[in-house]
Short mmCIF file of C-alpha atoms and ligand atoms in Angstrom, two decimals:
data_model
loop_
_atom_site.label_atom_id
_atom_site.label_comp_id
_atom_site.label_asym_id
_atom_site.label_seq_id
_atom_site.Cartn_x
_atom_site.Cartn_y
_atom_site.Cartn_z
CA MET A 957 31.07 73.21 80.17
CA ASN A 958 28.86 76.49 78.79
CA LYS A 959 28.10 78.38 81.64
CA ILE A 960 24.34 79.92 80.99
CA ALA A 961 23.06 82.90 83.39
CA ILE A 962 19.33 83.17 83.75
CA ILE A 963 18.22 86.32 85.03
CA GLY A 964 14.69 85.61 87.25
CA HIS A 965 12.50 83.03 87.87
CA HIS A 966 8.94 84.40 86.34
CA PHE A 967 7.96 81.35 83.88
CA ILE A 968 10.25 78.75 84.80
CA SER A 969 11.31 77.55 88.26
CA ALA A 970 14.98 76.60 88.87
CA GLU A 971 14.36 73.11 89.46
CA TYR A 972 12.98 72.83 86.00
CA TRP A 973 15.86 74.79 84.49
CA SER A 974 18.04 72.17 86.42
CA GLU A 975 16.30 69.33 84.94
CA ILE A 976 16.54 70.31 81.47
CA LEU A 977 20.32 71.92 81.38
CA ASP A 978 22.05 70.20 83.57
CA SER A 979 23.86 67.50 82.07
CA GLU A 980 25.01 69.73 79.18
CA TYR A 981 25.20 73.25 80.93
CA GLN A 982 26.30 74.90 83.89
CA ILE A 983 23.83 77.20 85.19
CA ILE A 984 23.85 80.38 87.55
CA SER A 985 21.01 82.51 88.86
CA PHE A 986 20.64 85.97 89.14
CA GLU A 987 17.59 87.60 90.85
CA ASP A 988 17.94 90.87 88.57
CA SER A 989 20.28 92.26 85.76
CA ASN A 990 22.04 94.75 88.17
CA GLU A 991 23.38 91.39 89.92
CA LEU A 992 24.63 89.52 86.68
CA VAL A 993 26.32 93.01 85.97
CA GLN A 994 28.28 92.89 89.07
CA SER A 995 29.40 89.07 88.71
CA LEU A 996 30.53 89.79 85.14
CA ASN A 997 32.46 93.03 85.92
CA ALA A 998 34.04 90.69 88.95
CA GLY A 999 35.65 88.25 86.30
CA GLU A 1000 32.62 85.77 85.83
CA HIS A 1001 32.94 84.06 82.45
CA VAL A 1002 29.21 83.40 80.97
CA SER A 1003 28.18 82.21 77.53
CA LEU A 1004 24.70 83.08 77.10
CA VAL A 1005 21.97 84.80 79.20
CA LEU A 1006 18.50 83.59 79.75
CA VAL A 1007 15.94 86.47 80.92
CA ASP A 1008 12.90 85.10 82.76
CA LEU A 1009 11.72 88.32 83.92
CA PRO A 1010 7.90 89.38 84.24
CA PHE A 1011 7.11 91.42 80.85
CA ASP A 1012 8.60 94.70 81.42
CA SER A 1013 10.24 96.64 78.31
CA ARG A 1014 12.62 98.33 80.31
CA SER A 1015 14.12 95.29 82.64
CA ARG A 1016 14.27 93.51 78.98
CA GLU A 1017 15.60 96.16 77.23
CA THR A 1018 18.93 96.65 79.91
CA ALA A 1019 19.10 92.65 79.53
CA PHE A 1020 19.58 93.61 75.41
CA ASN A 1021 21.95 96.24 76.43
CA ILE A 1022 24.29 94.08 78.64
CA GLY A 1023 24.34 91.50 75.98
CA ALA A 1024 25.29 93.98 73.37
CA TYR A 1025 27.95 95.57 75.74
CA TYR A 1026 29.65 91.99 76.99
CA GLN A 1027 28.77 90.54 73.24
CA LEU A 1028 26.57 87.46 75.29
CA PRO A 1029 23.53 86.19 73.31
CA ILE A 1030 20.16 87.11 75.26
CA ILE A 1031 17.29 85.10 74.93
CA VAL A 1032 14.46 86.55 76.38
CA LEU A 1033 11.37 84.58 77.34
CA GLY A 1034 7.61 85.90 77.18
CA THR A 1035 4.19 85.05 76.57
CA GLU A 1036 2.74 84.35 73.33
CA GLY A 1037 2.13 88.13 71.66
CA GLU A 1038 4.04 89.79 74.60
CA ASP A 1039 7.19 88.47 72.99
CA ASP A 1040 6.68 90.19 69.68
CA LYS A 1041 7.21 93.68 71.18
CA LEU A 1042 10.43 92.77 71.96
CA GLY A 1043 11.70 94.09 68.38
CA ASP A 1044 13.59 92.19 65.88
CA PHE A 1045 15.39 88.94 66.59
CA THR A 1046 19.45 89.36 65.72
CA PRO A 1047 21.16 85.97 64.82
CA GLY A 1048 23.48 85.53 67.77
CA GLU A 1049 22.46 88.21 69.62
CA ARG A 1050 18.96 88.68 70.75
CA ASP A 1051 16.49 86.19 70.65
CA LYS A 1052 13.02 85.48 72.18
CA LEU A 1053 11.29 82.33 72.80
CA SER A 1054 7.44 82.04 74.01
CA VAL A 1055 6.75 79.95 77.17
CA PRO A 1056 5.65 77.42 76.95
CA PHE A 1057 8.20 75.65 75.01
CA GLY A 1058 9.92 72.02 74.79
CA SER A 1059 13.18 71.57 76.29
CA ALA A 1060 14.48 70.21 72.76
CA VAL A 1061 13.37 73.88 71.43
CA LEU A 1062 15.32 75.31 73.96
CA LYS A 1063 18.41 73.16 73.74
CA ARG A 1064 18.10 73.49 69.87
CA ARG A 1065 18.31 77.12 70.37
CA LEU A 1066 20.99 77.25 73.08
CA ARG A 1067 23.20 75.41 70.73
CA LEU A 1068 22.88 77.58 67.57
CA HIS A 1069 23.36 80.63 69.65
CA LEU A 1070 26.39 79.31 70.90
CA GLU A 1071 27.71 78.41 67.66
CA LEU A 1072 27.00 81.58 66.08
CA LYS A 1073 28.63 83.24 69.22
CA LYS A 1074 31.82 80.88 68.60
CA GLU A 1075 31.60 82.27 64.47
CA ARG A 1076 31.16 85.77 65.73
CA GLN A 1077 34.30 85.36 67.72
CA ASN A 1078 36.19 83.50 65.09
CA TYR A 1079 35.45 86.01 62.52
CA GLN A 1080 36.58 89.05 64.99
CA GLN A 1081 39.91 87.59 65.25
CA MET A 1082 40.50 86.94 61.93
CA SER A 1083 39.48 90.64 60.99
CA GLU A 1084 41.74 91.95 63.85
CA GLN A 1085 44.68 89.48 62.34
CA LEU A 1086 44.04 90.77 58.98
CA GLU A 1087 44.23 94.53 59.77
CA LYS A 1088 47.25 93.77 61.96
CA SER A 1089 48.94 92.25 59.12
CA GLU A 1090 48.05 95.07 56.64
CA LYS A 1091 49.71 97.42 59.20
CA MET A 1092 52.98 95.49 59.40
CA ALA A 1093 53.14 95.51 55.80
CA ALA A 1094 52.32 99.37 55.50
CA LEU A 1095 55.20 99.80 57.86
CA GLY A 1096 57.38 97.34 56.29
CA GLN A 1097 57.31 99.46 52.85
CA MET A 1098 57.63 102.54 54.81
CA ALA A 1099 60.25 101.57 56.42
CA ALA A 1100 62.21 100.17 53.14
CA GLY A 1101 61.72 103.89 51.91
CA VAL A 1102 63.05 105.45 55.50
CA ALA A 1103 66.45 102.92 55.31
CA HIS A 1104 67.06 103.95 51.36
CA GLU A 1105 66.43 107.56 51.92
CA ILE A 1106 68.72 107.67 55.02
CA ASN A 1107 71.27 105.36 53.25
CA ASN A 1108 72.57 108.23 51.32
CA PRO A 1109 73.64 111.04 53.91
CA ILE A 1110 74.65 108.33 55.84
CA GLY A 1111 77.67 107.62 53.55
CA PHE A 1112 78.50 111.09 52.76
CA VAL A 1113 78.63 112.15 56.63
CA SER A 1114 80.54 109.00 57.32
CA SER A 1115 83.39 109.68 54.84
CA ASN A 1116 83.40 113.43 55.93
CA ALA A 1117 83.40 112.37 59.56
CA ASN A 1118 86.62 109.58 58.53
CA LEU A 1119 88.39 112.69 56.46
CA LEU A 1120 88.34 114.73 59.29
CA ARG A 1121 89.52 112.07 61.40
CA LYS A 1122 92.54 111.63 58.95
CA TYR A 1123 93.38 115.12 58.61
CA VAL A 1124 93.78 115.63 62.41
CA GLN A 1125 95.91 112.82 62.08
CA LYS A 1126 98.29 114.53 59.64
CA ILE A 1127 98.04 117.90 61.12
CA GLU A 1128 99.37 116.19 64.61
CA ILE A 1129 102.36 114.59 62.47
CA ASP A 1130 103.21 118.11 60.90
CA LEU A 1131 103.29 119.59 64.13
CA GLN A 1132 105.68 116.79 65.57
CA ASP A 1133 107.83 117.17 62.23
CA LEU A 1134 107.75 121.06 62.96
CA GLU A 1135 108.96 120.01 66.65
CA LYS A 1136 111.71 117.69 65.64
CA THR A 1137 112.96 120.92 62.55
CA CYS A 1138 113.15 123.35 65.48
CA ALA A 1139 114.91 120.62 68.04
CA GLU A 1140 117.81 120.46 65.18
CA GLU A 1141 118.47 124.12 64.99
CA SER A 1142 121.76 124.54 66.86
CA THR A 1143 121.16 127.66 69.14
CA GLY A 1144 118.07 126.14 70.70
CA ALA A 1145 116.28 129.53 70.42
CA ALA A 1146 113.80 127.88 67.51
CA LEU A 1147 112.89 125.12 69.80
CA LEU A 1148 112.60 127.42 72.71
CA LEU A 1149 110.14 129.65 70.98
CA TYR A 1150 108.41 126.15 69.76
CA THR A 1151 108.13 125.14 73.13
CA ARG A 1152 106.70 128.59 74.65
CA TRP A 1153 104.05 128.80 71.94
CA LYS A 1154 102.68 125.31 72.44
CA ALA A 1155 102.75 125.87 75.95
CA GLN A 1156 99.97 128.52 74.69
CA ALA A 1157 98.41 127.87 71.69
CA LYS A 1158 94.90 126.12 71.87
CA LEU A 1159 95.47 124.18 69.00
CA PHE A 1160 96.55 121.01 71.03
CA ARG A 1161 93.09 121.25 72.65
CA TYR A 1162 91.36 121.84 69.55
CA ILE A 1163 93.07 118.61 67.91
CA GLU A 1164 92.25 116.55 71.37
CA ASP A 1165 88.76 117.55 71.06
CA ILE A 1166 88.12 117.02 67.03
CA LYS A 1167 89.49 113.68 67.92
CA GLU A 1168 87.06 112.58 69.79
CA ILE A 1169 84.40 114.49 68.24
CA SER A 1170 84.97 112.35 65.25
CA GLU A 1171 85.42 109.20 67.21
CA GLU A 1172 82.03 109.67 68.32
CA SER A 1173 80.29 110.90 64.97
CA LEU A 1174 81.65 107.64 63.46
CA GLU A 1175 80.27 105.55 66.38
CA GLY A 1176 76.90 107.32 66.14
CA LEU A 1177 76.84 106.45 62.42
CA GLY A 1178 77.92 103.14 62.98
CA ARG A 1179 74.53 103.04 65.40
CA VAL A 1180 72.44 104.77 62.48
CA ARG A 1181 73.42 102.01 59.96
CA ASP A 1182 72.78 98.89 62.08
CA ILE A 1183 68.94 100.68 62.36
CA VAL A 1184 68.96 100.69 58.89
CA LYS A 1185 70.49 97.32 58.32
CA ASP A 1186 67.45 96.01 60.76
CA LEU A 1187 64.91 98.68 59.16
CA LYS A 1188 65.93 96.54 55.68
CA GLU A 1189 65.61 93.19 57.22
CA TYR A 1190 62.30 93.95 58.41
CA ALA A 1191 60.92 95.30 54.93
CA HIS A 1192 62.49 91.98 53.43
CA VAL A 1193 64.92 94.08 51.43
CA GLY A 1194 68.25 91.27 50.40
CA GLU A 1195 66.13 87.82 51.02
CA ALA A 1196 68.63 84.85 51.48
CA GLU A 1197 68.87 81.36 50.46
CA TYR A 1198 67.18 78.40 52.45
CA GLU A 1199 69.14 75.70 53.59
CA ASN A 1200 68.75 72.79 55.70
CA ALA A 1201 70.09 73.60 59.10
CA ASP A 1202 70.90 72.13 62.51
CA ILE A 1203 68.95 74.55 65.00
CA ASN A 1204 70.57 73.35 68.01
CA ARG A 1205 74.20 74.48 66.37
CA MET A 1206 72.80 77.69 65.20
CA LEU A 1207 71.50 78.44 68.71
CA THR A 1208 74.73 77.18 70.29
CA SER A 1209 76.93 79.68 68.16
CA THR A 1210 74.47 82.48 69.04
CA LEU A 1211 75.09 81.58 72.85
CA ASN A 1212 78.68 81.92 72.12
CA LEU A 1213 78.49 84.95 69.90
CA LEU A 1214 76.55 86.38 72.91
CA ARG A 1215 79.01 85.34 75.77
CA ASN A 1216 80.16 88.46 77.03
CA GLU A 1217 76.42 90.26 77.15
CA ILE A 1218 75.01 87.28 78.88
CA LYS A 1219 77.90 86.48 81.57
CA TYR A 1220 76.97 88.84 84.07
CA LYS A 1221 73.24 88.71 83.90
CA ALA A 1222 72.74 84.99 83.69
CA GLU A 1223 73.36 81.64 83.80
CA VAL A 1224 72.47 79.61 80.75
CA ASP A 1225 70.55 76.29 80.98
CA THR A 1226 70.17 74.51 77.71
CA ASP A 1227 68.09 71.44 77.03
CA PHE A 1228 68.33 70.55 73.46
CA GLY A 1229 66.18 67.52 71.90
CA GLU A 1230 67.35 65.72 68.81
CA LEU A 1231 65.94 67.66 65.68
CA PRO A 1232 65.75 66.99 62.45
CA ALA A 1233 67.43 69.24 59.56
CA VAL A 1234 65.19 72.48 59.15
CA GLN A 1235 64.91 74.37 56.43
CA CYS A 1236 65.57 77.61 56.82
CA ILE A 1237 67.51 81.25 56.37
CA VAL A 1238 70.15 80.67 58.76
CA SER A 1239 71.20 84.21 59.23
CA GLN A 1240 67.70 85.22 59.50
CA LEU A 1241 67.01 82.79 62.08
CA ASN A 1242 70.11 83.48 64.14
CA GLN A 1243 68.97 87.02 64.14
CA VAL A 1244 65.33 86.05 65.80
CA PHE A 1245 67.69 84.50 68.31
CA VAL A 1246 70.08 86.97 69.07
CA ASN A 1247 66.65 89.62 69.37
CA ILE A 1248 65.17 87.20 72.12
CA ILE A 1249 68.42 86.84 73.87
CA VAL A 1250 69.15 90.18 74.14
CA ASN A 1251 65.85 90.77 75.26
CA ALA A 1252 65.90 88.33 77.91
CA CYS A 1253 68.87 89.42 79.27
CA HIS A 1254 67.59 93.44 79.11
CA ALA A 1255 64.59 91.89 81.22
CA ILE A 1256 66.86 90.46 84.06
CA GLU A 1257 67.60 92.94 86.92
CA ASN A 1258 70.75 91.14 88.86
CA PHE A 1259 71.22 87.94 87.57
CA GLY A 1260 68.68 84.87 86.41
CA VAL A 1261 68.57 82.48 84.36
CA ILE A 1262 67.96 81.83 80.89
CA GLN A 1263 66.74 78.59 79.44
CA VAL A 1264 66.58 77.48 76.01
CA THR A 1265 65.21 74.37 75.31
CA THR A 1266 64.41 72.60 71.82
CA ARG A 1267 62.06 69.83 71.31
CA LYS A 1268 60.74 68.30 67.89
CA ASP A 1269 56.84 68.79 67.41
CA GLY A 1270 55.42 65.83 65.44
CA ASP A 1271 56.87 64.80 62.27
CA ASP A 1272 57.19 68.05 60.73
CA HIS A 1273 57.70 70.95 63.44
CA VAL A 1274 60.51 71.94 65.95
CA LEU A 1275 59.80 73.96 69.07
CA ILE A 1276 62.35 76.47 70.16
CA ARG A 1277 61.67 77.77 74.03
CA ILE A 1278 63.71 80.47 75.23
CA SER A 1279 62.65 81.93 78.87
CA ASP A 1280 64.00 83.82 81.59
CA THR A 1281 63.29 85.15 85.10
CA GLY A 1282 63.39 88.30 84.27
CA VAL A 1283 60.94 91.47 85.36
CA GLY A 1284 58.17 89.87 82.98
CA MET A 1285 55.36 91.69 80.91
CA PRO A 1286 51.85 93.36 81.99
CA PRO A 1287 49.23 91.96 79.47
CA GLU A 1288 49.21 95.55 77.75
CA ILE A 1289 52.49 95.04 77.05
CA ARG A 1290 52.41 91.91 75.53
CA LYS A 1291 50.04 92.66 73.49
CA LYS A 1292 52.21 95.36 71.55
CA ILE A 1293 55.80 93.78 71.33
CA PHE A 1294 55.67 92.71 67.75
CA GLU A 1295 54.63 96.08 66.90
CA PRO A 1296 57.74 98.02 65.09
CA PHE A 1297 58.86 100.85 67.33
CA PHE A 1298 57.07 99.43 70.50
CA THR A 1299 59.87 99.94 73.22
CA THR A 1300 60.01 100.71 76.65
CA LYS A 1301 63.22 101.01 76.84
CA PRO A 1302 65.15 104.67 77.20
CA VAL A 1303 65.92 106.55 74.44
CA GLY A 1304 69.00 105.07 73.00
CA LYS A 1305 68.72 101.57 74.27
CA GLY A 1306 66.06 100.21 72.36
CA THR A 1307 64.47 100.97 68.86
CA GLY A 1308 61.79 98.62 69.54
CA ILE A 1309 62.35 96.94 66.18
CA GLY A 1310 63.96 93.37 66.93
CA LEU A 1311 60.71 91.28 68.12
CA ALA A 1312 58.98 93.09 65.20
CA ILE A 1313 61.66 91.99 62.83
CA SER A 1314 61.79 88.45 64.58
CA HIS A 1315 58.12 88.07 64.32
CA SER A 1316 58.34 89.07 60.51
CA ILE A 1317 60.98 86.10 59.57
CA ILE A 1318 59.22 83.23 61.64
CA GLU A 1319 56.18 84.59 59.28
CA ARG A 1320 58.56 84.18 56.45
CA HIS A 1321 59.31 80.70 57.68
CA ASN A 1322 55.96 79.65 57.81
CA GLY A 1323 55.97 79.30 61.70
CA GLU A 1324 54.44 80.94 64.82
CA VAL A 1325 55.50 82.81 67.84
CA GLN A 1326 53.76 82.52 71.28
CA VAL A 1327 54.80 84.49 74.39
CA GLU A 1328 53.76 83.88 77.69
CA SER A 1329 54.89 86.52 80.57
CA GLU A 1330 54.16 86.76 84.10
CA GLU A 1331 55.10 90.27 86.13
CA GLY A 1332 57.58 89.48 88.38
CA SER A 1333 58.50 85.94 87.30
CA GLY A 1334 59.47 85.75 83.58
CA THR A 1335 58.45 85.82 80.17
CA GLN A 1336 58.92 82.39 77.52
CA PHE A 1337 59.07 82.60 73.75
CA GLU A 1338 58.48 79.37 72.21
CA ILE A 1339 59.02 79.23 68.25
CA ARG A 1340 57.43 76.51 66.35
CA LEU A 1341 59.02 75.94 62.82
CA PRO A 1342 57.94 73.68 60.05
CA VAL A 1343 60.85 71.40 59.02
CA ASN A 1344 60.30 71.83 55.43
CA HIS A 1345 59.71 75.45 54.22
CA GLN A 1346 57.12 75.48 51.64
CA GLN A 1347 58.09 78.57 49.14
CA PRO A 1348 54.97 80.42 48.46
CA SER A 1349 53.51 79.64 45.29
CA ILE A 1350 53.49 82.69 42.53
CA ASN A 1351 50.10 83.31 40.93
CA ILE A 1352 50.59 84.32 37.64
CA SER A 1353 47.15 86.16 36.29
N1 ATP B 1401 61.87 89.12 77.65
C1 ATP B 1401 61.48 89.93 77.81
N2 ATP B 1401 60.98 90.28 79.02
C2 ATP B 1401 60.42 91.38 79.35
N3 ATP B 1401 60.23 92.38 78.07
C3 ATP B 1401 60.31 92.26 77.36
C4 ATP B 1401 61.21 90.62 76.67
N4 ATP B 1401 61.19 90.75 75.16
C5 ATP B 1401 60.65 92.03 74.97
N5 ATP B 1401 60.13 92.87 75.90
C6 ATP B 1401 59.55 94.17 76.05
O1 ATP B 1401 59.32 94.30 74.08
C7 ATP B 1401 59.53 95.43 73.67
C8 ATP B 1401 60.04 95.39 72.46
O2 ATP B 1401 60.89 94.23 72.40
P1 ATP B 1401 61.92 94.43 71.13
O3 ATP B 1401 62.94 93.35 71.18
O4 ATP B 1401 60.83 94.63 69.61
O5 ATP B 1401 62.75 96.18 70.95
P2 ATP B 1401 63.56 96.54 72.51
O6 ATP B 1401 64.17 95.48 72.84
O7 ATP B 1401 62.70 97.44 73.20
O8 ATP B 1401 64.35 97.43 71.21
P3 ATP B 1401 65.49 96.72 69.85
O9 ATP B 1401 65.11 97.37 68.73
O10 ATP B 1401 66.84 97.17 70.54
O11 ATP B 1401 65.46 95.54 70.31
C9 ATP B 1401 60.86 95.59 74.87
O12 ATP B 1401 60.74 97.11 75.05
C10 ATP B 1401 60.13 95.57 75.98
O13 ATP B 1401 59.38 96.34 76.93
MG1 MG B 1402 65.11 93.74 71.36
#
């Protein structure tokens, strides 16, 4: 039920307000604007404000400012002529009503403003959504460009590091051969000389260092290559084929794949419902499951539970819920988790791209993902997928 705030009772008594509005609206009364502001700041939810104060342009202007600030429609009551001084009427924002009025007029006016308010909110949500998807698309393009540029240098730096590793191994073999040859010399002098030299030479320490450095470089390059792969994935490079797949089996194999990662962090609790085959790109959806489950492991501080549930949703959708008993997230973090490169993890532990990729994969499957999280208790991801993926139609213009 919509809640209407009434400031003052100058023209209309509290009893009369209740009589005409009580069945459709919940009414809360305030003495003045300050009282209303205090209540709004304390978290009170109000749908519309009726101002029933003696005519005084300042108090009414204050009411209009409150309306603008809290995005609430305001209706000010005034006598004929008096209300003309209130300035322009703005649909869904500020309005004036001359007393006396009939209850039907008031009710119509309230309905109109509440509908306009809802429309305005829908419009705002849509434009925010649009802005977000434009931002994601622009970042996707940038990611694809960066991935492409990085691929070349990674290629030659990797082959150099491999070559370095190979040469160092060859140097070691040559030195072993030299030692053998010296040992074959009959007087033993050559071997003595070699052994003395070996004890002093820094070459052997350098060889060990070069071996370690090239291993580390190759490992680092492997990580860069994985990031490039993720970026390409995010930017839709290399789209695979849709096939009819068993989501429960995919989840089981993902959980098996991650067994080592999970076993020290959580007990896995699965509750799989009977599901129809889902048309999807298996490798991509598996990646979504991996990303969410790995995040769940990271969110659990000591040992917790990861619950994976699947259900049929109507005839043509399935639901996949993955929840954890981890640290959870405050709302300001939850809002950002699907943004590319948003991470709360230390450098080297997270790139912040896992959920951005997952979001774009789910969108490509015409699905939805919702997150519920509470700080200190855990997080739940719910993915809703259509059973039949409709290929987007191609417009030829
Ligand atoms: N289950 C979860 N519980 C709590 N916080 C989470 C959870 N899943 C994601 N987050 C938050 O969302 C952020 C973004 O997640 P995302 O997977 O996109 O990136 P990441 O895990 O930080 O890095 P990576 O690119 O390696 O996946 C995380 O850094 C974390 O703050
Ligand atoms: Mg992650």
